CSV table of C-alpha atoms in Angstrom, one decimal:
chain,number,residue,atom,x,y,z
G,31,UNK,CA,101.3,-9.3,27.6
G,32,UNK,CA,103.0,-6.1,27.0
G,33,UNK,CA,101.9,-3.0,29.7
G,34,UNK,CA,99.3,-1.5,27.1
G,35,UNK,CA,98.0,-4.7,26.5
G,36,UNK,CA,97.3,-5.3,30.6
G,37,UNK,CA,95.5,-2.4,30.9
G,38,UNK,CA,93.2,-2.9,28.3
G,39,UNK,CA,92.8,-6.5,29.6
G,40,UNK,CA,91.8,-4.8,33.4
G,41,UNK,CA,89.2,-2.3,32.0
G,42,UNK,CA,87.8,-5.2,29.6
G,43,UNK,CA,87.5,-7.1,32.6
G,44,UNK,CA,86.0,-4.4,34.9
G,45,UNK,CA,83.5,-3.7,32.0
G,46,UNK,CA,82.2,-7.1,31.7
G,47,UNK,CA,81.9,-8.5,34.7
G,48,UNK,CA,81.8,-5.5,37.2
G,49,UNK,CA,85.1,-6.4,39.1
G,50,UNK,CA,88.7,-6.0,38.6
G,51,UNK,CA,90.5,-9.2,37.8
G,52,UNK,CA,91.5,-11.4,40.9
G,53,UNK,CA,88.3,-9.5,42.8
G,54,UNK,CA,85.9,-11.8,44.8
G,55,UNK,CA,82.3,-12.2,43.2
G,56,UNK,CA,80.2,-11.2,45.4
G,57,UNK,CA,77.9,-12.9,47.6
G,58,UNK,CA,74.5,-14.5,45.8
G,59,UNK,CA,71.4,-14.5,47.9
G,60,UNK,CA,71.6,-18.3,47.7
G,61,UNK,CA,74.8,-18.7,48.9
G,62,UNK,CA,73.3,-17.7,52.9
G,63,UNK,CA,70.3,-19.9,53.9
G,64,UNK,CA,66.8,-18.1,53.5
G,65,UNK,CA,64.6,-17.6,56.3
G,66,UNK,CA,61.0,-17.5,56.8
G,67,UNK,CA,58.7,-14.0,55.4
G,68,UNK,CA,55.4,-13.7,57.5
G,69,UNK,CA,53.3,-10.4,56.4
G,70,UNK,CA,51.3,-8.4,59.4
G,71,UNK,CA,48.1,-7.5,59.5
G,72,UNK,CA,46.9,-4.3,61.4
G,73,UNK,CA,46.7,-5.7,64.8
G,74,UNK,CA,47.0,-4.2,68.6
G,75,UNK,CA,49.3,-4.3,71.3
G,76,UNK,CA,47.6,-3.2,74.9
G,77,UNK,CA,48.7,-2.7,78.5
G,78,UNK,CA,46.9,-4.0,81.1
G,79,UNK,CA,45.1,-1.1,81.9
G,80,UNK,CA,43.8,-0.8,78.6
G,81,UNK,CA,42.3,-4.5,78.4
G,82,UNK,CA,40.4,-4.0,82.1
G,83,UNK,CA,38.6,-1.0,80.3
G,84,UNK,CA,37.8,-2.4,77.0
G,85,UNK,CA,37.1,-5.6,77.7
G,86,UNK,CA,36.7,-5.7,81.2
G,87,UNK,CA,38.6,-9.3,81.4
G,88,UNK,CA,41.9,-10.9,80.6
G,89,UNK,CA,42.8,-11.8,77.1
G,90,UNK,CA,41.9,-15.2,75.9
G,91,UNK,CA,44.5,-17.0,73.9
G,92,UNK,CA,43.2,-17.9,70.2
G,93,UNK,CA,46.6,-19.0,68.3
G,94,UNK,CA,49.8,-19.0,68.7
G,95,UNK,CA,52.3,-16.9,66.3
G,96,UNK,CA,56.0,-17.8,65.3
G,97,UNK,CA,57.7,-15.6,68.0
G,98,UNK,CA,57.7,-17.3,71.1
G,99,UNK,CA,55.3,-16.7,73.9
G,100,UNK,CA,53.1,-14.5,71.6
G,101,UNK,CA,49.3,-15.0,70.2
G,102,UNK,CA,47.0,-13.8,68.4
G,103,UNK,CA,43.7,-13.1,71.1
G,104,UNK,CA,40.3,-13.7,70.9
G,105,UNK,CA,39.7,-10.1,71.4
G,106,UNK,CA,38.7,-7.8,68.8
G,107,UNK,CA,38.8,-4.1,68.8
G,108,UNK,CA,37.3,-1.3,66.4
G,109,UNK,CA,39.4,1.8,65.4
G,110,UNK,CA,37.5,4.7,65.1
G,111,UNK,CA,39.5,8.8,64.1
G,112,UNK,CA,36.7,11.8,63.0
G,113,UNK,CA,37.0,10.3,59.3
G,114,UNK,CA,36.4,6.5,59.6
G,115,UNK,CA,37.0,3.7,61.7
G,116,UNK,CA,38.1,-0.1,61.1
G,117,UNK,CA,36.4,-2.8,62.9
G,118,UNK,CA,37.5,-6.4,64.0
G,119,UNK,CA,41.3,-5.6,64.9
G,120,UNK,CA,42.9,-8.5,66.2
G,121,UNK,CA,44.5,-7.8,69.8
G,122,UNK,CA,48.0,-9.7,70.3
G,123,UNK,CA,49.3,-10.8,73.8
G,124,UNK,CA,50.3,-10.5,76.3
G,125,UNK,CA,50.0,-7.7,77.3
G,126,UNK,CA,52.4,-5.1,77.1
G,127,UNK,CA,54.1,-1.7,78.6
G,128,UNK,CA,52.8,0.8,76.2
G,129,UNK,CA,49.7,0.7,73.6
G,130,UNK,CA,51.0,0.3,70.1
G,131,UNK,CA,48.4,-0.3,67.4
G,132,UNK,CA,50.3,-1.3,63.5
G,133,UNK,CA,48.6,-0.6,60.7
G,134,UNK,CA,49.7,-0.4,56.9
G,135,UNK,CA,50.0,3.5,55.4
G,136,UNK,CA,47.1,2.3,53.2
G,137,UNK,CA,45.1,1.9,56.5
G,138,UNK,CA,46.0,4.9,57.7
G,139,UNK,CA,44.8,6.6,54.8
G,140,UNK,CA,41.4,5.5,55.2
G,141,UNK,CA,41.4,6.6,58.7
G,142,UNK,CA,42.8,10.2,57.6
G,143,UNK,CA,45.5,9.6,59.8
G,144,UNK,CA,49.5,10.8,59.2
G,145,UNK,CA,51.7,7.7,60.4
G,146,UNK,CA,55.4,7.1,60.7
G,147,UNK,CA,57.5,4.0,59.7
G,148,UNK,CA,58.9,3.0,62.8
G,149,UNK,CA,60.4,-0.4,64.6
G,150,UNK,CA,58.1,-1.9,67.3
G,151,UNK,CA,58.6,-0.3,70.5
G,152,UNK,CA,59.2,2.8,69.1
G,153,UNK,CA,56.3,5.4,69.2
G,154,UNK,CA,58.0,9.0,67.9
G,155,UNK,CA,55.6,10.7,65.9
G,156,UNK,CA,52.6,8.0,66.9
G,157,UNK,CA,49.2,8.9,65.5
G,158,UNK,CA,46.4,8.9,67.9
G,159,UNK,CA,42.9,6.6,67.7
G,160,UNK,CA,40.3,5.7,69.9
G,161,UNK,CA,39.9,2.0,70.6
G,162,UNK,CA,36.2,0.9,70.9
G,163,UNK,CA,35.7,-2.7,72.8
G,164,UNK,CA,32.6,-4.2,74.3
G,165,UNK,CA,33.1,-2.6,77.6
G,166,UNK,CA,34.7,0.1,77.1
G,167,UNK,CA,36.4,3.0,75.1
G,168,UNK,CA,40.4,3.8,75.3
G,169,UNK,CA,42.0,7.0,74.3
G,170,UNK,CA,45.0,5.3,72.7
G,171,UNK,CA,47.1,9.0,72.3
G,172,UNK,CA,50.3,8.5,70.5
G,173,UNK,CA,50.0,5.0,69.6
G,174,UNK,CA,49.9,4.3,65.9
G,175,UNK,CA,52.4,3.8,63.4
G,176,UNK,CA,53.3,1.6,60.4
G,177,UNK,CA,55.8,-1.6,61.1
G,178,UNK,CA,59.4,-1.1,59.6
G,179,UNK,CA,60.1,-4.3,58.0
G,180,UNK,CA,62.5,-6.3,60.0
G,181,UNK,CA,64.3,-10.3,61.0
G,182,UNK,CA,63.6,-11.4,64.3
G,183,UNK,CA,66.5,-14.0,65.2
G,184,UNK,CA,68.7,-15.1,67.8
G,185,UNK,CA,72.5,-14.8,68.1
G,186,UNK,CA,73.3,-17.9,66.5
G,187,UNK,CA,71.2,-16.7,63.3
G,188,UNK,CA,73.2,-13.6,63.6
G,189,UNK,CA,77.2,-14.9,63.5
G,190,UNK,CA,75.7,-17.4,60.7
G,191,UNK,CA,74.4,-14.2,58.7
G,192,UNK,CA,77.2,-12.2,59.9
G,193,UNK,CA,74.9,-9.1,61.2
G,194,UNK,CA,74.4,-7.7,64.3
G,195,UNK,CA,71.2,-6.1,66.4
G,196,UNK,CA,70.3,-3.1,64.6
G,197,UNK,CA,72.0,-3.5,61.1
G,198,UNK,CA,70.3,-2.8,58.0
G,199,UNK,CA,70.2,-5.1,55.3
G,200,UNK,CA,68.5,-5.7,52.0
G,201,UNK,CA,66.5,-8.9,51.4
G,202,UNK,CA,65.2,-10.1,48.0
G,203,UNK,CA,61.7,-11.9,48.7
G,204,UNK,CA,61.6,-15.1,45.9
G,205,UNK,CA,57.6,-14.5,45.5
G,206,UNK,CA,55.5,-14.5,42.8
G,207,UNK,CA,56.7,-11.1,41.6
G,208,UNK,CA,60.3,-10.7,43.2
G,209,UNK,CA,61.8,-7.5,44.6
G,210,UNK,CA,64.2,-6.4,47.1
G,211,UNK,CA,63.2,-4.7,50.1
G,212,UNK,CA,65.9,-2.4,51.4
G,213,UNK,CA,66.8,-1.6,54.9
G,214,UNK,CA,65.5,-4.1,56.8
G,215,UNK,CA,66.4,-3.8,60.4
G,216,UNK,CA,68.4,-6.7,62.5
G,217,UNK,CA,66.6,-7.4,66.0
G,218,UNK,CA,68.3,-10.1,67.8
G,219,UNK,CA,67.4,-11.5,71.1
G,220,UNK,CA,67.5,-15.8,72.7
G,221,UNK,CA,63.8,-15.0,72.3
G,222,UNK,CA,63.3,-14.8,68.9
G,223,UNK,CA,62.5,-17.2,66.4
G,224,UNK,CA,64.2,-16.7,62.6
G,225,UNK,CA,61.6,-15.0,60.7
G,226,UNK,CA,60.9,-12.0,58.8
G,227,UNK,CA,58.0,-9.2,59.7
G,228,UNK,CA,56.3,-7.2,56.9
G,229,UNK,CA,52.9,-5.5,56.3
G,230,UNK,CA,50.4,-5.9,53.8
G,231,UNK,CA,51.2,-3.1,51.7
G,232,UNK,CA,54.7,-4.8,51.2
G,233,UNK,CA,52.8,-8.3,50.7
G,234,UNK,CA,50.6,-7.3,48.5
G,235,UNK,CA,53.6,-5.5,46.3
G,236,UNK,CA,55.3,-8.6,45.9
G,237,UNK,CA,52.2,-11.3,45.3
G,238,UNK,CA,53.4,-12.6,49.0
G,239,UNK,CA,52.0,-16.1,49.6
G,240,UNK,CA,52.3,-17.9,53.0
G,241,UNK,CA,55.4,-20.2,53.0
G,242,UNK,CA,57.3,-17.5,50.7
G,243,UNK,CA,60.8,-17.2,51.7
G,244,UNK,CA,63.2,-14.2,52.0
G,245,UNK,CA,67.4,-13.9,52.0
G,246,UNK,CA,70.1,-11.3,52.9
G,247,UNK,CA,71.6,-10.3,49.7
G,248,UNK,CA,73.9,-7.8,51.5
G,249,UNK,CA,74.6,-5.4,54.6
G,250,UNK,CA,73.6,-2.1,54.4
């Protein structure tokens, strides 16, 4: 093959398939095990203080969920701003530092509230709401926001999927109406349990079911 002819050859090659000639395919979603997709549901994280005035008693474990050593409570709470309010939000335990309350941005809007897209923990830019219980009321200031999607796992999940704690990723859900869901953050602690967090707004975009699974298609 003369030196003309190679060339052509290369570009017809980079056309077609998207790769110079001798390049590595690319990894397929398949070829990295999936993992577990759970969707959230508005629900409450409270301190301690906050469940003494609200409910004027400990929490009182209903179920457990897939991350170890949390549940969902038999407590309920109702959210109320000065343009609606949402009753029967679940409360998680235990109890934590700081009260965070998740909602979708579809939620939000019916409360006439402005909330950011953050990771769990991390309350810049929270919305306010009042929490309404059967004892009590709680000025929860600063405590609302919308869950960024992310993969709970632990260490060994991370060196198989070659990411580390705080990575972004994209992930292609295989549900009823497939689509990619771009940075998704890494958190990785021995605590964890493999699975991925999402809300209902990106559930209910992709026909989510229960048992629907999710996988890395590449590092952000």
């Amino acid at each position: 093959m003369n030196r003309l002819s190679s060339v052509i050859y290369i570009l017809f090659c980079r056309q077609l398939t998207g790769r110079w000639p001798g390049q590595q395919e690319p990894l397929e979603m398949k070829d990295l095990p999936g993992f577990l997709v759970e969707a959230s549901g508005r629900h409450v994280h409270l301190t301690q203080q906050a469940i003494d005035v609200l409910f004027g008693e400990n929490l009182h474990e209903k179920s457990p969920l897939s991350q170890p050593g949390q549940y969902a409570s038999e407590e309920r709470v109702r959210l109320v701003t000065a343009k609606d309010e949402i009753d029967n939000v679940v409360v998680l335990g235990p109890p934590r530092g700081a009260v965070q309350v998740e909602m979708s941005l579809t939620d939000a809007r019916i409360l006439g509230i402005t909330i950011p897209v953050n990771l769990s923990g991390d309350l810049k830019g929270a919305a306010d709401v009042i929490l309404v219980g059967p004892k009590g009321i709680y000025n929860a200031v600063g405590s609302v926001i919308a869950s960024k999607a992310h993969i709970h796992m632990t260490p060994e999940d991370a060196r198989l999927y070659g990411v580390e704690d705080g990575d972004s990723v994209a992930v292609r859900l295989e549900t009823e109406r497939p689509v990619t869901i771009d940075d998704v953050i890494i958190r990785v602690s021995e605590k964890f349990s493999l699975a991925m967090h999402m809300d209902y707004d990106e559930a209910n975009a992709c026909s989510y079911k229960k048992g629907d699974m999710g996988y890395i298609i590449k590092k952000n």
